[in-house]
PDB file of N, CA and C in Angstrom:
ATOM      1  N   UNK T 261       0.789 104.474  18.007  1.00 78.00           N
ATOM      2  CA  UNK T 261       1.919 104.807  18.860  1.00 78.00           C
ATOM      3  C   UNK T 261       2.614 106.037  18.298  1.00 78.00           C
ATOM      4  N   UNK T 262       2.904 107.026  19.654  1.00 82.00           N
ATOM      5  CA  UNK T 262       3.489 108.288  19.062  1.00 82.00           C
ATOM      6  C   UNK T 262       4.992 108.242  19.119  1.00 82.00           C
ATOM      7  N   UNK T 263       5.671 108.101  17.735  1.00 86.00           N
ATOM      8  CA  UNK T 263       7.293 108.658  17.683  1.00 86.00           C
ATOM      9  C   UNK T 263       7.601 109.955  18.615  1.00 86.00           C
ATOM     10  N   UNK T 264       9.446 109.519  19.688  1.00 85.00           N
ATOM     11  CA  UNK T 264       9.622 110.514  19.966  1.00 85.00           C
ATOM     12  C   UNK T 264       9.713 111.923  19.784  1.00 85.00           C
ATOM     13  N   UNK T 265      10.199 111.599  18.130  1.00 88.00           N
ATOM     14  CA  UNK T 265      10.016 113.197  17.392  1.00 88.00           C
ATOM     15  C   UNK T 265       8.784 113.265  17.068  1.00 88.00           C
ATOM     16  N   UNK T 266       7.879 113.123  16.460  1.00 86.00           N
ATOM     17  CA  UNK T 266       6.655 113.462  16.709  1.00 86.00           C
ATOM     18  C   UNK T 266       6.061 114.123  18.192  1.00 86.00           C
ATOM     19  N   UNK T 267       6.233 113.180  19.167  1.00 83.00           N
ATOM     20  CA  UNK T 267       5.798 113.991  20.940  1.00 83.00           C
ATOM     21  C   UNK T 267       6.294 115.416  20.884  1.00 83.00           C
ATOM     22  N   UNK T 268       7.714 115.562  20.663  1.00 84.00           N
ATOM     23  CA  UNK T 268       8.618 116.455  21.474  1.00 84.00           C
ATOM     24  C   UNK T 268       8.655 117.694  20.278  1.00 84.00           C
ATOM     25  N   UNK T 269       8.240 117.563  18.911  1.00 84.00           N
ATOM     26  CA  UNK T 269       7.814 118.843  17.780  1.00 84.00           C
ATOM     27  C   UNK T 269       6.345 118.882  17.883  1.00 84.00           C
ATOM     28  N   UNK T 270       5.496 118.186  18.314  1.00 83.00           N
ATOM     29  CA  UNK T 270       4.037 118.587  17.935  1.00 83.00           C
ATOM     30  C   UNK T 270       3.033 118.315  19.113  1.00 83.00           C
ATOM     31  N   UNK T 271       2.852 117.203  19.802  1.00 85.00           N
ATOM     32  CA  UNK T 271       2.042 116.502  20.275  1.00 85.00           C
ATOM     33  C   UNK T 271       2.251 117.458  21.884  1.00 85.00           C
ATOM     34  N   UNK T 272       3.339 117.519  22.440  1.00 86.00           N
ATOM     35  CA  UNK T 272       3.497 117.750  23.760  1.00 86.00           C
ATOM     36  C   UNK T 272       2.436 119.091  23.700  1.00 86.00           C
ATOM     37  N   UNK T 273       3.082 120.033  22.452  1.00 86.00           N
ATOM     38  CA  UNK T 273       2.412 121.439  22.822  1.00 86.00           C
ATOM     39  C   UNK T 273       1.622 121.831  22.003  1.00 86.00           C
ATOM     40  N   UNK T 274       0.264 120.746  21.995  1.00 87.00           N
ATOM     41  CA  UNK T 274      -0.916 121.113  21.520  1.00 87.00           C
ATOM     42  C   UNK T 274      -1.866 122.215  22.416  1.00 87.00           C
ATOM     43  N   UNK T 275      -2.348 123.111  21.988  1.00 89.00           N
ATOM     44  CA  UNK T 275      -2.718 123.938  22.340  1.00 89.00           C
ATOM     45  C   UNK T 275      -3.997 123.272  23.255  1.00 89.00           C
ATOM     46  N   UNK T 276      -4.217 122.796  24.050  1.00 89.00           N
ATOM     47  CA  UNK T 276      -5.274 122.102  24.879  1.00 89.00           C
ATOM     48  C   UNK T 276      -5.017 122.030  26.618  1.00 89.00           C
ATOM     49  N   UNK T 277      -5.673 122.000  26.857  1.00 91.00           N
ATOM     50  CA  UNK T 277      -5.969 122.183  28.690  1.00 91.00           C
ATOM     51  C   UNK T 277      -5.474 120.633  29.395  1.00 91.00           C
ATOM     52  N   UNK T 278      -6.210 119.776  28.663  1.00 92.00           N
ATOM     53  CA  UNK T 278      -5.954 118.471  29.099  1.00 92.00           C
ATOM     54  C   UNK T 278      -4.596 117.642  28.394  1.00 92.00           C
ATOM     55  N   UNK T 279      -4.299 116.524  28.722  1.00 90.00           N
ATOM     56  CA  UNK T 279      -3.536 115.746  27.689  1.00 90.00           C
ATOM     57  C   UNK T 279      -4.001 114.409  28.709  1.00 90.00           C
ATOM     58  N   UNK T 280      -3.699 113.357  27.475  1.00 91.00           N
ATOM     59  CA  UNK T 280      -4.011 111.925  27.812  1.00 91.00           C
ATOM     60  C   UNK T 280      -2.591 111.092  27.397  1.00 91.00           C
ATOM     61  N   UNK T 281      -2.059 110.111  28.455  1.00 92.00           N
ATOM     62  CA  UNK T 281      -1.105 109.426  28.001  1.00 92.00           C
ATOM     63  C   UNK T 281      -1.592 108.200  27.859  1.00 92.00           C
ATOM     64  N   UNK T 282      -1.388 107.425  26.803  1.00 93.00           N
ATOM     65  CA  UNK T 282      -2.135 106.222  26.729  1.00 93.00           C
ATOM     66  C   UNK T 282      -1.419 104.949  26.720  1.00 93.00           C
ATOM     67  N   UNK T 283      -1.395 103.599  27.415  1.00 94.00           N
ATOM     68  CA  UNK T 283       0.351 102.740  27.403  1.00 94.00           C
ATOM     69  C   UNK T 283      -0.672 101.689  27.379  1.00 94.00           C
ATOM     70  N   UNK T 284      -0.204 100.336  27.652  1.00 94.00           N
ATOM     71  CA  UNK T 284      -1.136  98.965  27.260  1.00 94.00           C
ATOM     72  C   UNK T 284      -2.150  98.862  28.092  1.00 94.00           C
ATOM     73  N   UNK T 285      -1.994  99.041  29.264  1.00 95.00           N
ATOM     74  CA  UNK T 285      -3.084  98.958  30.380  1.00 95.00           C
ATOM     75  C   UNK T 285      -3.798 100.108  30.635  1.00 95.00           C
ATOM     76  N   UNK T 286      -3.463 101.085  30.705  1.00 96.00           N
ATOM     77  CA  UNK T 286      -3.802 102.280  31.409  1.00 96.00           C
ATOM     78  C   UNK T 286      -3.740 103.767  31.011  1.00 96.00           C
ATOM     79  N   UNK T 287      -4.489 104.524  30.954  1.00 96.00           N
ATOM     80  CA  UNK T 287      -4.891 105.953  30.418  1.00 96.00           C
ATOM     81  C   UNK T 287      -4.954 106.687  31.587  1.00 96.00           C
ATOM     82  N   UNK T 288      -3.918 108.038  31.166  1.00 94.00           N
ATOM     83  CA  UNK T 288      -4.012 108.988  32.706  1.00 94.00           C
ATOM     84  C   UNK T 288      -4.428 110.273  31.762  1.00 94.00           C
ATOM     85  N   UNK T 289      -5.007 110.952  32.254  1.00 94.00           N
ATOM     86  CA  UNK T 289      -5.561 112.275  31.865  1.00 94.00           C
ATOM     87  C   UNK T 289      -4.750 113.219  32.663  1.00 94.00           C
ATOM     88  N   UNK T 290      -4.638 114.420  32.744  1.00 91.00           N
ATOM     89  CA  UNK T 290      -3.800 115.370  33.599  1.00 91.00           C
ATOM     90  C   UNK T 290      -3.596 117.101  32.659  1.00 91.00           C
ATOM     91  N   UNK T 291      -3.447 117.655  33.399  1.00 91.00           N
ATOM     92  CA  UNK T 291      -3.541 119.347  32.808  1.00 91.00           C
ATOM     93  C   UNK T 291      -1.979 118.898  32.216  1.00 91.00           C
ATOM     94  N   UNK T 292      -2.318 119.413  30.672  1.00 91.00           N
ATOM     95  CA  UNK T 292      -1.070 119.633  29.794  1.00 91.00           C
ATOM     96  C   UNK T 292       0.187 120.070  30.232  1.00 91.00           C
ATOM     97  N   UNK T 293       0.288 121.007  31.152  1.00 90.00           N
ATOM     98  CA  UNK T 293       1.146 121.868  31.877  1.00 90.00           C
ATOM     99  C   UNK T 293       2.604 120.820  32.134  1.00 90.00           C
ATOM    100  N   UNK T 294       1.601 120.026  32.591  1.00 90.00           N
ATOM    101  CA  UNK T 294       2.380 118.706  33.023  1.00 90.00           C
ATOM    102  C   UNK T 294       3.433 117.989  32.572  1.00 90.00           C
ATOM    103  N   UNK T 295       3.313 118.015  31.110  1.00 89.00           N
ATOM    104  CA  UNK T 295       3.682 117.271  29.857  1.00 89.00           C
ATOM    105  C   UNK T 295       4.665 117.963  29.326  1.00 89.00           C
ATOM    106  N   UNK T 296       4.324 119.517  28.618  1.00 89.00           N
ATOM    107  CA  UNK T 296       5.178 120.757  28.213  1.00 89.00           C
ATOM    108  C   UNK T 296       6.351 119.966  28.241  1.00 89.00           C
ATOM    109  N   UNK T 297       7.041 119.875  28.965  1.00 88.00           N
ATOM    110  CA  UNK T 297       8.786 119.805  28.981  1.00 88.00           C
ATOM    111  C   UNK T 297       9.042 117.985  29.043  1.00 88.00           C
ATOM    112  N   UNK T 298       7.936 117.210  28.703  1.00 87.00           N
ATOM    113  CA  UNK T 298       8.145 116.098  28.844  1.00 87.00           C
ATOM    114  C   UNK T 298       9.093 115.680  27.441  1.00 87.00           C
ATOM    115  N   UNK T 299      10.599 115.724  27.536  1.00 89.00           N
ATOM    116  CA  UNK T 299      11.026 114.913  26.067  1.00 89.00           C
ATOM    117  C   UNK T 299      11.165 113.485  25.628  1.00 89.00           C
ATOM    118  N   UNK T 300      11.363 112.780  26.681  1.00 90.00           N
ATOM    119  CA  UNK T 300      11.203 111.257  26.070  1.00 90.00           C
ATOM    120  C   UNK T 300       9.817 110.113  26.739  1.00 90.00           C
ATOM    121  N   UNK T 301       8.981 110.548  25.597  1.00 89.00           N
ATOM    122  CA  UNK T 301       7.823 110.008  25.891  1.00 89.00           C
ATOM    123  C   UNK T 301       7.971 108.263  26.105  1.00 89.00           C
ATOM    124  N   UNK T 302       9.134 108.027  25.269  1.00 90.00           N
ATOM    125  CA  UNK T 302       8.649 106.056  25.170  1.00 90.00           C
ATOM    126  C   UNK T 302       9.650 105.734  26.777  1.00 90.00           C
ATOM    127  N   UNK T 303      10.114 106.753  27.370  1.00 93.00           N
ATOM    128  CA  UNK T 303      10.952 106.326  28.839  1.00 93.00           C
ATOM    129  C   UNK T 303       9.595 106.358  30.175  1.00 93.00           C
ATOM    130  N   UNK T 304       8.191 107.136  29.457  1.00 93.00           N
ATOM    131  CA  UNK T 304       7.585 107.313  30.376  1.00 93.00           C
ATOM    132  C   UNK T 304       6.595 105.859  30.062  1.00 93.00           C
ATOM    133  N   UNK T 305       6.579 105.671  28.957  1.00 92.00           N
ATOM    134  CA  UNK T 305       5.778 104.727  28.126  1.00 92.00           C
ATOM    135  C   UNK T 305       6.442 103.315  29.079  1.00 92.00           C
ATOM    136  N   UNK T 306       8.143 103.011  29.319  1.00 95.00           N
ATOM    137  CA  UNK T 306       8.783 101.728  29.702  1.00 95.00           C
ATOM    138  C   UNK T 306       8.018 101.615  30.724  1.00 95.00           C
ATOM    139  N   UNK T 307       7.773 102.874  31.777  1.00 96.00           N
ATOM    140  CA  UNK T 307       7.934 103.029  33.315  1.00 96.00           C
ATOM    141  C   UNK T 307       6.364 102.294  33.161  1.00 96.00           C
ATOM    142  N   UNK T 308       5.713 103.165  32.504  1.00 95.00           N
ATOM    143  CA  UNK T 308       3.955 102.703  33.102  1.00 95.00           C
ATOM    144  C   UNK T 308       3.703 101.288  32.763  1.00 95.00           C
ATOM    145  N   UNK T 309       4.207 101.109  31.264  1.00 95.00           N
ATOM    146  CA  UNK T 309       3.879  99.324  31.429  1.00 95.00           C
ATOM    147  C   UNK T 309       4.527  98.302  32.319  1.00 95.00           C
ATOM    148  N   UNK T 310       5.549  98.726  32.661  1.00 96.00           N
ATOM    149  CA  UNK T 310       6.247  98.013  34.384  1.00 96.00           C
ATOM    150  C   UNK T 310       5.925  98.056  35.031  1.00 96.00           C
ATOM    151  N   UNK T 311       4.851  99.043  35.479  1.00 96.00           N
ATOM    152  CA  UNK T 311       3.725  99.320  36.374  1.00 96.00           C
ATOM    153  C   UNK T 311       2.884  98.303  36.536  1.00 96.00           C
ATOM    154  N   UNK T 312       2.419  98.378  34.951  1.00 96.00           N
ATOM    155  CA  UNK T 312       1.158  97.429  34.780  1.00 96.00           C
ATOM    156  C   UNK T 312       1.235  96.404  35.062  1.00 96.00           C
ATOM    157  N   UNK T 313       2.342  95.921  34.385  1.00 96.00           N
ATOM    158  CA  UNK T 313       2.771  95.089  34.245  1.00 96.00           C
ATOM    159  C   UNK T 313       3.103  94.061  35.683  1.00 96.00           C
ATOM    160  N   UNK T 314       3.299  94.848  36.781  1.00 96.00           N
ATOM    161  CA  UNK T 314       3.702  94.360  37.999  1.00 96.00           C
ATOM    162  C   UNK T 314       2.490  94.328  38.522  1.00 96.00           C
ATOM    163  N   UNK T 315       1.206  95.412  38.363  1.00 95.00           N
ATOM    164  CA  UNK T 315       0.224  94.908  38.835  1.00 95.00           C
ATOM    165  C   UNK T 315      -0.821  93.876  38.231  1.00 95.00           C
ATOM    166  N   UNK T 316      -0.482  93.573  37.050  1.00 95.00           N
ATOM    167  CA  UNK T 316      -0.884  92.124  36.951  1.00 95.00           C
ATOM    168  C   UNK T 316      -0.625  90.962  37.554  1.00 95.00           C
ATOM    169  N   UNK T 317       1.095  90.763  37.743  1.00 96.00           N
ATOM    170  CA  UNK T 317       1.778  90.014  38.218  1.00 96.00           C
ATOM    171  C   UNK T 317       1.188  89.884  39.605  1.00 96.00           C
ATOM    172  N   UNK T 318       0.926  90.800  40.991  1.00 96.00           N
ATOM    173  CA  UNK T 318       0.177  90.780  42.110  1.00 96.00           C
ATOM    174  C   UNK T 318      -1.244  89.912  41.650  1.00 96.00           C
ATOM    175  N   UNK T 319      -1.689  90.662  41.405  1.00 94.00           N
ATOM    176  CA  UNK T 319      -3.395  90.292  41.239  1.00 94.00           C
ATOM    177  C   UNK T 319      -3.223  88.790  40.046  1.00 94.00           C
ATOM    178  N   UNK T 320      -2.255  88.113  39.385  1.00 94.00           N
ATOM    179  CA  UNK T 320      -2.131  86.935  38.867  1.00 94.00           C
ATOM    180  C   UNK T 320      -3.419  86.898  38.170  1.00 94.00           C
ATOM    181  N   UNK T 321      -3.107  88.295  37.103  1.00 92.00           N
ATOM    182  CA  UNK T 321      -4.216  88.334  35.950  1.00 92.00           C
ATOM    183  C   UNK T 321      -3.192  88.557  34.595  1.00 92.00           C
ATOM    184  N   UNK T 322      -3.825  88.165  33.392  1.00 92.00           N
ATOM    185  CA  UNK T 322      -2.861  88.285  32.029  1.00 92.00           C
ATOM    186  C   UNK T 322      -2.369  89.541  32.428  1.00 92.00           C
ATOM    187  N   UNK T 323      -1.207  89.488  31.324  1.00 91.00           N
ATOM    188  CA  UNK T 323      -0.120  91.198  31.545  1.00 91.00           C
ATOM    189  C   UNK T 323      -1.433  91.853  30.380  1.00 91.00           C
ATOM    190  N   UNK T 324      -1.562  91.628  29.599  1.00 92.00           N
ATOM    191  CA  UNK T 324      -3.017  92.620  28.671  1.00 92.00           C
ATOM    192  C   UNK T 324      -4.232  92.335  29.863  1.00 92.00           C
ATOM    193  N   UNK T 325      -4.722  93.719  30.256  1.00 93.00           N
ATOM    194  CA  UNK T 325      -6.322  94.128  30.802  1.00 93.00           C
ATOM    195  C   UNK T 325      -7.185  93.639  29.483  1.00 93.00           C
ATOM    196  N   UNK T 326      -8.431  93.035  29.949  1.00 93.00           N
ATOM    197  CA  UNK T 326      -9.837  92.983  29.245  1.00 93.00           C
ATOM    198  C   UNK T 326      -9.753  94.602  28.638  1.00 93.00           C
ATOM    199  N   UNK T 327      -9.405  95.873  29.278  1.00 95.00           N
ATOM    200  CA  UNK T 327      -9.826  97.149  28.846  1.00 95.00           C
ATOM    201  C   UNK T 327      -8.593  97.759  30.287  1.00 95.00           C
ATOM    202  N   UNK T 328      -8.267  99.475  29.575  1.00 95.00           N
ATOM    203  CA  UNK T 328      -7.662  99.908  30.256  1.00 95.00           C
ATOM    204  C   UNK T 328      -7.658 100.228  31.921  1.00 95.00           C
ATOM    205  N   UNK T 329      -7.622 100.532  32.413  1.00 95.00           N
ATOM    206  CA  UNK T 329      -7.245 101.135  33.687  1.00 95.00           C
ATOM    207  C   UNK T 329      -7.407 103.095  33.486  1.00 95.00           C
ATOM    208  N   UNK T 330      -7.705 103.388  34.672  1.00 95.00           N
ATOM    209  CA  UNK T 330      -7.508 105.053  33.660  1.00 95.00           C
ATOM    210  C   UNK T 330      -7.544 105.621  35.180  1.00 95.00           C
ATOM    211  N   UNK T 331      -6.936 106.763  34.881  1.00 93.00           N
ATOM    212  CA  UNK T 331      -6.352 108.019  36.163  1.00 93.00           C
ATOM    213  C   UNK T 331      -6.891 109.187  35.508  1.00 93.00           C
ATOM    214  N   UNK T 332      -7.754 110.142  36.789  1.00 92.00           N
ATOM    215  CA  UNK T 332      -7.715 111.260  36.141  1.00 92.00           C
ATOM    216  C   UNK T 332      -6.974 112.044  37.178  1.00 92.00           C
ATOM    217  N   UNK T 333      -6.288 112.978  36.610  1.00 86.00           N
ATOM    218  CA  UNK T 333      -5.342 113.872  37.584  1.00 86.00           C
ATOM    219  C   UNK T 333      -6.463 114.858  37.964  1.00 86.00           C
ATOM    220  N   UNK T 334      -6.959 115.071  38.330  1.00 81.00           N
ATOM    221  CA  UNK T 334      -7.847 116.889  38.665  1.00 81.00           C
ATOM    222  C   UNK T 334      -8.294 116.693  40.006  1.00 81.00           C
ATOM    223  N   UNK T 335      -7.765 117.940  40.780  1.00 77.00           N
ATOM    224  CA  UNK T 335      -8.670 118.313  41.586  1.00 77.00           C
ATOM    225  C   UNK T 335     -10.188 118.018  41.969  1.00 77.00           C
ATOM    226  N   UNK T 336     -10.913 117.872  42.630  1.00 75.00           N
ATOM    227  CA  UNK T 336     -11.879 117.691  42.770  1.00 75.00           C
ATOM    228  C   UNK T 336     -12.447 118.705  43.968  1.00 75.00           C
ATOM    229  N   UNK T 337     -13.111 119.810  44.155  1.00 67.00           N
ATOM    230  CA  UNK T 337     -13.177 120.502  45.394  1.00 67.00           C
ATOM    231  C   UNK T 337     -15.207 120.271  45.375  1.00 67.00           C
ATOM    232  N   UNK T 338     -14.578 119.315  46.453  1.00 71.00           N
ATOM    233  CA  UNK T 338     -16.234 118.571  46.720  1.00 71.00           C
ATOM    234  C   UNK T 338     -16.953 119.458  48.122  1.00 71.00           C
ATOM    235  N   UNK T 339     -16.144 120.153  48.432  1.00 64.00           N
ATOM    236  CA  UNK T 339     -17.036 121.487  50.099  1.00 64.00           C
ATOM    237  C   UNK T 339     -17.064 123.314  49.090  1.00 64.00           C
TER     238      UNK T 339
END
């Protein structure tokens, strides 16, 4: 688990194209760009496991996945 000061001095603006956010259930991938100005990582961290967390609750499966869930943000230009 990444400390806020850690995210917001090092991690946000790693020199890389991609970034991955990673929370109990679920991994989203997405262009870094994204992230840059993101400062409180564990407020984005509450939101997604409430997420998850609610879509367990629907589907009346444990709040922990067997394995993550995962999003990739990109474009796809399939024509």
């Amino acid at each position: 688990q990444t400390s806020v000061t850690d995210w917001v001095n090092d991690i946000r603006n790693a020199a890389a194209p991609w970034a991955e956010l990673e929370f109990e259930n679920i991994i989203i991938t997405l262009h870094s760009d994204f992230i840059r100005k993101l400062d409180r990582s564990d407020e984005v961290t509450a939101v997604w496991d409430s997420i998850m967390k609610g879509v367990a609750d629907l589907a009346v499966k444990p709040a922990k996945f067997p394995r993550k869930e995962r999003i990739v943000a990109d474009v796809q230009i399939s024509h």
